[in-house]
Coordinates of C-alpha atoms and ligand atoms in Angstrom, one line a residue:
M1 CA -77.7 106.2 21.6
P2 CA -74.9 106.2 18.9
D3 CA -74.0 102.6 17.8
A4 CA -70.4 103.1 18.9
Y5 CA -71.6 102.9 22.6
L6 CA -73.6 99.9 22.2
V7 CA -72.3 96.5 23.3
K8 CA -73.1 93.8 20.8
P9 CA -72.5 90.5 22.4
D10 CA -71.8 87.4 20.1
R11 CA -73.5 84.6 22.2
E12 CA -72.2 82.0 19.7
F13 CA -68.7 83.2 20.2
V14 CA -69.1 82.9 24.1
R15 CA -70.5 79.3 23.6
E16 CA -67.4 78.3 21.5
I17 CA -65.0 79.8 24.1
I18 CA -66.7 77.7 26.8
D19 CA -66.5 74.7 24.5
L20 CA -62.9 75.2 24.0
G21 CA -61.9 75.1 27.7
G22 CA -63.0 78.5 29.0
E23 CA -65.9 77.0 30.9
S24 CA -65.3 79.3 34.0
L25 CA -65.3 82.5 32.3
K26 CA -68.6 83.8 33.8
Q27 CA -67.1 83.4 37.3
C28 CA -64.9 86.4 36.8
F29 CA -66.0 89.5 38.9
Q30 CA -63.3 91.8 37.5
C31 CA -61.1 92.2 40.6
A32 CA -58.0 92.5 38.5
T33 CA -56.0 90.2 40.7
C34 CA -54.9 88.2 37.7
S35 CA -53.5 91.3 35.8
I36 CA -51.5 92.3 39.0
S37 CA -50.1 88.7 39.4
C38 CA -49.1 88.2 35.7
T39 CA -45.4 88.9 35.4
L40 CA -45.7 89.3 31.6
S41 CA -48.5 92.1 31.6
P42 CA -47.7 95.6 31.1
D43 CA -48.9 98.6 33.2
R44 CA -50.8 100.1 30.4
H45 CA -53.7 98.2 29.2
P46 CA -52.8 95.0 31.4
F47 CA -54.1 91.6 30.6
P48 CA -55.9 89.3 31.3
R49 CA -58.6 91.1 33.2
K50 CA -59.8 93.1 30.2
E51 CA -60.0 89.7 28.0
M52 CA -62.0 88.2 30.7
I53 CA -64.7 90.9 30.4
W54 CA -64.5 90.9 26.6
A55 CA -65.0 87.1 26.7
Q56 CA -68.0 87.3 29.2
W57 CA -69.5 89.9 27.0
G58 CA -69.0 88.0 23.7
L59 CA -66.9 90.8 22.2
K60 CA -65.4 88.7 19.4
D61 CA -64.0 91.6 17.4
K62 CA -62.0 92.8 20.4
L63 CA -60.5 89.4 21.2
I64 CA -59.8 88.3 17.7
G65 CA -56.4 90.0 16.8
D66 CA -55.8 91.1 20.3
P67 CA -52.1 90.9 20.6
D68 CA -52.1 90.5 24.4
V69 CA -53.8 87.1 24.1
W70 CA -50.7 86.0 22.5
L71 CA -48.3 87.6 24.8
C72 CA -49.7 85.3 27.6
H73 CA -47.4 82.2 27.9
R74 CA -50.1 80.1 29.7
C75 CA -47.9 79.9 33.0
G76 CA -51.1 79.5 34.9
D77 CA -50.1 81.9 37.7
C78 CA -53.2 83.8 37.3
N79 CA -55.3 80.7 37.5
V80 CA -53.8 80.2 41.1
T81 CA -54.3 83.7 42.3
C82 CA -57.9 84.2 40.9
P83 CA -60.3 84.3 43.9
R84 CA -63.2 83.2 41.8
S85 CA -61.6 80.1 40.0
A86 CA -62.4 81.7 36.7
A87 CA -59.2 80.4 35.0
P88 CA -58.2 83.3 33.0
S89 CA -55.2 81.2 31.7
D90 CA -57.7 78.7 30.3
V91 CA -59.9 81.4 28.8
L92 CA -57.0 83.0 27.0
A93 CA -55.9 79.4 25.7
A94 CA -59.5 79.0 24.4
V95 CA -59.3 82.5 22.7
R96 CA -56.0 81.5 20.9
D97 CA -57.6 78.2 19.7
Y98 CA -60.6 80.1 18.4
T99 CA -58.4 82.8 16.8
I100 CA -56.5 80.2 14.8
R101 CA -59.8 78.6 13.7
N102 CA -61.0 82.0 12.6
Y103 CA -58.0 82.7 10.4
S104 CA -57.6 79.1 9.2
F105 CA -57.4 78.7 5.4
P106 CA -59.4 76.7 4.4
R107 CA -61.6 77.4 7.4
F108 CA -63.3 74.1 7.6
M109 CA -60.1 72.5 8.5
G110 CA -59.7 74.6 11.6
K111 CA -63.0 73.5 12.9
A112 CA -62.5 69.8 11.9
L113 CA -59.1 69.6 13.8
G114 CA -61.0 70.8 16.9
K115 CA -63.6 68.1 16.9
P116 CA -63.1 64.5 18.2
A117 CA -65.6 63.0 15.7
F118 CA -63.3 64.1 12.9
L119 CA -60.2 62.5 14.1
P120 CA -60.7 59.0 12.4
L121 CA -61.0 60.8 9.1
L122 CA -58.1 63.1 9.8
L123 CA -55.8 60.1 10.3
G124 CA -57.6 58.0 7.7
I125 CA -56.9 60.7 4.8
P126 CA -53.1 60.2 5.2
A127 CA -53.4 56.5 5.6
V128 CA -55.3 56.1 2.4
L129 CA -53.1 58.5 0.6
I130 CA -49.9 56.8 1.5
L131 CA -51.4 53.3 0.7
A132 CA -52.5 54.6 -2.8
V133 CA -48.9 55.9 -3.4
L134 CA -47.5 52.6 -2.2
A135 CA -49.9 50.7 -4.4
G136 CA -48.9 52.8 -7.4
L137 CA -45.2 52.1 -6.6
G138 CA -46.0 48.4 -6.3
T139 CA -44.4 48.2 -3.0
L140 CA -47.5 47.5 -0.7
N141 CA -45.8 44.1 -0.1
P142 CA -42.0 44.9 0.3
P143 CA -39.7 42.4 -1.3
P144 CA -38.4 39.8 1.3
G145 CA -35.0 40.3 2.8
D146 CA -33.4 42.7 5.2
V147 CA -35.5 45.5 6.4
E148 CA -34.9 48.6 4.3
Y149 CA -37.5 51.4 4.4
G150 CA -36.5 52.6 1.0
R151 CA -37.8 49.5 -0.6
F152 CA -41.3 50.1 1.0
F153 CA -41.5 53.8 0.2
A154 CA -38.6 54.8 -2.1
H155 CA -36.9 58.0 -1.0
L156 CA -37.7 60.2 -4.0
P157 CA -41.5 59.5 -4.0
L158 CA -41.5 59.8 -0.3
Q159 CA -39.9 63.3 -0.6
I160 CA -41.9 64.4 -3.4
F161 CA -45.2 63.2 -1.6
F162 CA -44.4 65.0 1.8
G163 CA -42.7 68.1 -0.1
S164 CA -45.9 68.6 -2.1
F165 CA -48.1 68.6 1.1
V166 CA -45.6 70.7 3.1
A167 CA -45.8 73.4 0.3
L168 CA -49.6 73.4 0.6
M169 CA -49.3 73.7 4.5
I170 CA -46.9 76.7 4.1
V171 CA -49.4 78.3 1.7
A172 CA -52.4 77.7 4.3
C173 CA -50.0 79.1 7.0
L174 CA -49.1 82.3 5.2
V175 CA -52.8 83.0 4.4
G176 CA -54.0 82.6 8.0
V177 CA -51.0 84.5 9.3
S178 CA -51.4 87.5 6.8
R179 CA -55.1 87.7 7.9
F180 CA -53.9 87.7 11.6
W181 CA -51.3 90.5 10.8
K182 CA -53.8 92.6 9.1
D183 CA -56.0 92.5 12.3
L184 CA -53.1 93.0 14.5
N185 CA -52.2 96.2 12.5
S186 CA -55.7 97.5 12.7
R187 CA -55.3 97.5 16.5
I188 CA -52.4 99.9 16.3
S189 CA -54.9 102.6 14.9
R190 CA -57.4 101.7 17.4
Q191 CA -55.3 101.5 20.4
S192 CA -51.9 103.2 20.7
F193 CA -49.5 101.4 23.1
N194 CA -46.9 104.1 22.8
Q195 CA -48.5 106.9 24.8
S196 CA -47.4 105.7 28.0
S197 CA -44.6 107.6 29.6
T198 CA -42.9 104.4 30.3
T199 CA -42.8 103.0 26.9
A200 CA -40.6 103.7 23.9
S201 CA -41.6 104.0 20.2
T202 CA -42.3 101.5 17.6
S203 CA -39.4 99.6 15.8
S204 CA -39.1 97.9 12.4
V205 CA -40.4 94.6 11.5
G206 CA -36.8 93.4 11.0
T207 CA -36.0 94.4 14.6
G208 CA -39.2 92.7 15.9
I209 CA -38.2 89.5 14.3
V210 CA -34.7 89.5 15.8
G211 CA -36.2 90.2 19.3
A212 CA -39.0 87.6 18.7
V213 CA -36.5 84.9 17.6
K214 CA -34.3 85.8 20.5
D215 CA -37.2 85.3 23.0
I216 CA -38.2 82.0 21.3
L217 CA -34.7 80.6 21.3
T218 CA -34.0 81.4 24.9
H219 CA -37.5 80.8 26.2
T220 CA -37.3 84.0 28.4
K221 CA -41.0 84.3 28.9
F222 CA -41.4 80.8 30.3
R223 CA -38.6 81.4 32.9
D224 CA -40.9 84.2 34.3
C225 CA -43.5 81.6 35.3
T226 CA -44.0 80.8 39.0
E227 CA -46.8 78.1 39.0
N228 CA -45.3 76.2 36.0
K229 CA -41.5 76.7 36.3
N230 CA -40.8 73.3 35.0
R231 CA -42.5 74.0 31.9
Y232 CA -39.4 76.0 30.8
I233 CA -37.2 73.0 30.7
S234 CA -39.8 70.6 29.2
H235 CA -40.6 73.2 26.4
L236 CA -36.9 73.9 25.8
L237 CA -36.1 70.1 25.3
T238 CA -39.2 69.6 23.1
F239 CA -38.3 72.8 21.0
Y240 CA -34.6 72.1 20.6
G241 CA -35.3 68.3 19.9
F242 CA -37.7 69.2 17.1
A243 CA -35.3 71.8 15.7
G244 CA -32.5 69.2 15.9
L245 CA -34.6 66.6 14.0
F246 CA -35.7 69.0 11.4
L247 CA -32.1 70.1 10.8
T248 CA -30.9 66.4 10.7
T249 CA -33.6 65.6 8.0
I250 CA -32.4 68.5 5.8
A251 CA -28.8 67.4 6.2
V252 CA -29.6 63.8 5.3
V253 CA -31.3 64.8 2.2
I254 CA -28.4 67.0 1.2
S255 CA -25.9 64.2 1.9
E256 CA -27.9 61.8 -0.2
Y257 CA -28.6 64.0 -3.2
V258 CA -25.7 66.3 -3.3
F259 CA -22.8 64.2 -1.9
H260 CA -24.5 60.8 -2.8
Y261 CA -23.4 59.6 0.6
Y262 CA -26.3 57.4 1.8
P263 CA -27.1 55.4 4.1
L264 CA -25.2 57.0 6.9
P265 CA -23.2 54.6 9.2
L266 CA -24.6 54.2 12.8
F267 CA -22.1 56.4 14.6
H268 CA -22.0 59.1 12.0
P269 CA -22.2 62.5 13.8
L270 CA -25.6 63.4 11.9
K271 CA -27.0 60.0 13.2
I272 CA -25.8 60.8 16.7
F273 CA -27.2 64.4 16.4
G274 CA -30.5 63.1 15.3
N275 CA -30.8 60.5 18.0
V276 CA -29.8 62.9 20.7
S277 CA -32.7 65.3 19.4
T278 CA -35.1 62.4 19.4
L279 CA -34.1 61.7 23.0
A280 CA -34.4 65.4 24.0
M281 CA -38.0 65.3 22.5
L282 CA -39.0 62.2 24.2
V283 CA -37.9 63.6 27.6
G284 CA -39.6 66.9 27.0
V285 CA -42.9 65.6 25.8
T286 CA -43.1 62.9 28.5
W287 CA -42.5 65.6 31.0
I288 CA -45.2 67.8 29.4
I289 CA -47.6 64.9 29.5
Y290 CA -46.8 64.1 33.2
E291 CA -47.2 67.8 34.2
R292 CA -50.5 68.3 32.3
A293 CA -52.0 65.1 33.8
R294 CA -51.0 66.2 37.2
K295 CA -52.4 69.8 36.7
Q296 CA -55.5 68.6 35.0
R297 CA -57.1 67.8 38.3
D298 CA -55.6 70.8 40.0
T299 CA -54.9 74.3 38.4
E300 CA -55.2 73.8 34.7
I301 CA -57.5 72.3 32.3
S302 CA -55.9 70.6 29.2
T303 CA -58.5 70.5 26.3
Y304 CA -59.0 68.1 23.5
N305 CA -56.8 70.4 21.2
D306 CA -53.9 70.1 23.9
W307 CA -54.1 66.4 24.2
T308 CA -54.6 65.5 20.5
F309 CA -51.4 67.7 19.6
I310 CA -49.4 66.2 22.4
W311 CA -50.3 62.5 21.7
I312 CA -49.8 62.8 17.9
L313 CA -46.3 64.3 18.7
Y314 CA -45.5 61.5 21.3
A315 CA -46.8 59.0 18.6
V316 CA -44.2 60.4 16.1
I317 CA -41.5 60.1 18.5
I318 CA -42.3 56.6 19.7
T319 CA -43.0 55.1 16.3
G320 CA -39.7 56.9 15.0
I321 CA -37.7 55.1 17.8
V322 CA -39.3 51.7 17.2
T323 CA -38.9 52.1 13.5
E324 CA -35.2 52.4 14.0
I325 CA -34.9 49.7 16.4
L326 CA -36.9 47.2 14.2
R327 CA -34.5 47.9 11.3
F328 CA -31.6 46.8 13.6
V329 CA -33.2 43.8 14.7
N330 CA -34.5 43.1 11.3
I331 CA -38.3 42.0 12.0
A332 CA -39.8 42.8 8.7
S333 CA -43.2 41.8 9.6
V334 CA -43.6 44.4 12.2
A335 CA -41.0 46.9 10.9
Y336 CA -43.0 48.0 7.8
P337 CA -46.3 48.4 9.6
V338 CA -44.8 50.6 12.3
Y339 CA -43.1 52.7 9.6
F340 CA -46.4 53.1 8.0
V341 CA -48.1 54.2 11.3
H342 CA -45.1 56.5 11.7
L343 CA -45.6 58.2 8.3
V344 CA -49.4 58.6 9.1
V345 CA -48.6 60.5 12.3
V346 CA -45.8 62.6 10.8
F347 CA -48.4 63.8 8.1
A348 CA -51.0 64.5 10.7
L349 CA -48.4 66.5 12.8
L350 CA -46.8 68.5 9.9
I351 CA -49.5 68.9 7.3
Y352 CA -52.3 69.7 9.8
L353 CA -49.9 72.3 11.5
P354 CA -51.8 75.5 10.3
F355 CA -55.0 74.1 12.1
S356 CA -53.7 72.5 15.3
R357 CA -52.1 73.4 18.5
F358 CA -48.8 73.4 16.6
A359 CA -50.0 76.6 14.9
H360 CA -49.7 78.5 18.1
M361 CA -45.9 78.5 17.6
V362 CA -46.3 80.3 14.3
Y363 CA -49.1 82.7 15.6
R364 CA -47.2 83.4 18.7
T365 CA -44.1 84.3 16.8
V366 CA -46.0 86.6 14.6
A367 CA -47.6 88.2 17.6
L368 CA -44.3 88.6 19.4
V369 CA -42.8 90.3 16.1
H370 CA -45.8 92.5 16.1
A371 CA -45.7 93.3 19.8
R372 CA -42.1 94.6 19.4
Y373 CA -43.0 96.4 16.0
S374 CA -45.9 98.2 17.7
G375 CA -44.2 99.1 21.0
R376 CA -46.2 96.8 23.1
E377 CA -43.3 94.5 23.9
E378 CA -41.4 97.5 25.2
A379 CA -44.3 98.4 27.5
V380 CA -44.1 94.8 29.0
E381 CA -40.4 95.1 29.3
S382 CA -40.5 98.4 31.2
A383 CA -43.1 97.0 33.6
E384 CA -40.9 94.1 34.2
Q385 CA -38.0 96.4 35.3
Ligands
SF4_1 S1 -60.4 86.4 36.2 FE1 -60.3 86.1 38.5 S2 -58.5 87.5 39.1 FE2 -59.0 88.0 37.1 S3 -60.5 89.7 37.4 FE3 -61.6 87.9 37.0 S4 -62.1 87.4 39.1 FE4 -60.4 88.8 39.3
SF4_2 S1 -51.4 82.4 32.2 FE1 -49.5 83.5 33.1 S2 -48.8 84.9 31.3 FE2 -50.9 84.2 30.9 S3 -52.2 85.8 31.7 FE3 -51.9 84.3 33.3 S4 -50.3 84.9 34.6 FE4 -50.1 86.0 32.5

């Protein structure tokens, strides 16, 4: 028999998908109810039924770089309708985690982020690095007086420290994403999405970017969920809260270095904008935690990767709020240690982005761009009409 007709299962891959949360994948008996109930699945080559059999058979090459894995927005509708409790939503989430690990640069970081045993080390590294910089600056013991975080970790060294690691993080992201894009492209030659009578032709990458950004800004895909409808609002709050804080940080740096206007008064519009963004994130993430804890016993399994990302994000928000309050109430003995913890968790959130659940945001954006570029998204849209 020619090699092309032989199925070559990768048992190690199946084991890893099970470990990453796809433990019920073997219960699937290919009835296709999940593909019918999925509002995001196109008529031509629908998902997630085909991904379920690929996962069962250990067809790693078919799943890695499968754009449909990323068109799934984990609404959980298919988990509810599956008559075998095979949890296709969780299996696809596990495949996404595996995909990120597979494309990670350096690869060992992708593996380390997924293992609880490495968590103390991953938090210990930024703690030691920050302590070393503070020791070098001679501010491990900040001078007595009013709480002023700039006297603990001076602004310029702080920005150089984080800026250097952010630059490395961006390089790691670009390497991983370019590997992913290459594999997505190889799919176009193997499987044309444009032959359906209901689909249109491919578009340019630029048009794909505009369409994907529009999808992300409006969270339209989350709105189509039935089972987890609330997730639309909690994700929207978290997303815009994070974006607001990101813009505030950039604006404050510009204010300090370009206009030499720093510190900002309490009721400065930028401060108000930053505080409203923090509040939006707090509400959004608290809501996500509540919903996940509720569903954990019910229709959806949240894995170690899910919880680690959510709790680190939550730790960033809480320590950020407490840091600000402690500056106002001026309790130096607690304020500086809390600020130190805040910096450690900010590092863990931002610098480990290419290897954590946070990377989903980047990979999904790339997959959405590619889906439009390849015409796959048009197939989804025409199926929705
Ligand atoms: S995952 Fe469930 S609904 Fe989907 S094909 Fe398998 S058994 Fe059917
Ligand atoms: S989780 Fe939702 S979007 Fe993903 S395959 Fe299932 S029904 Fe479709």
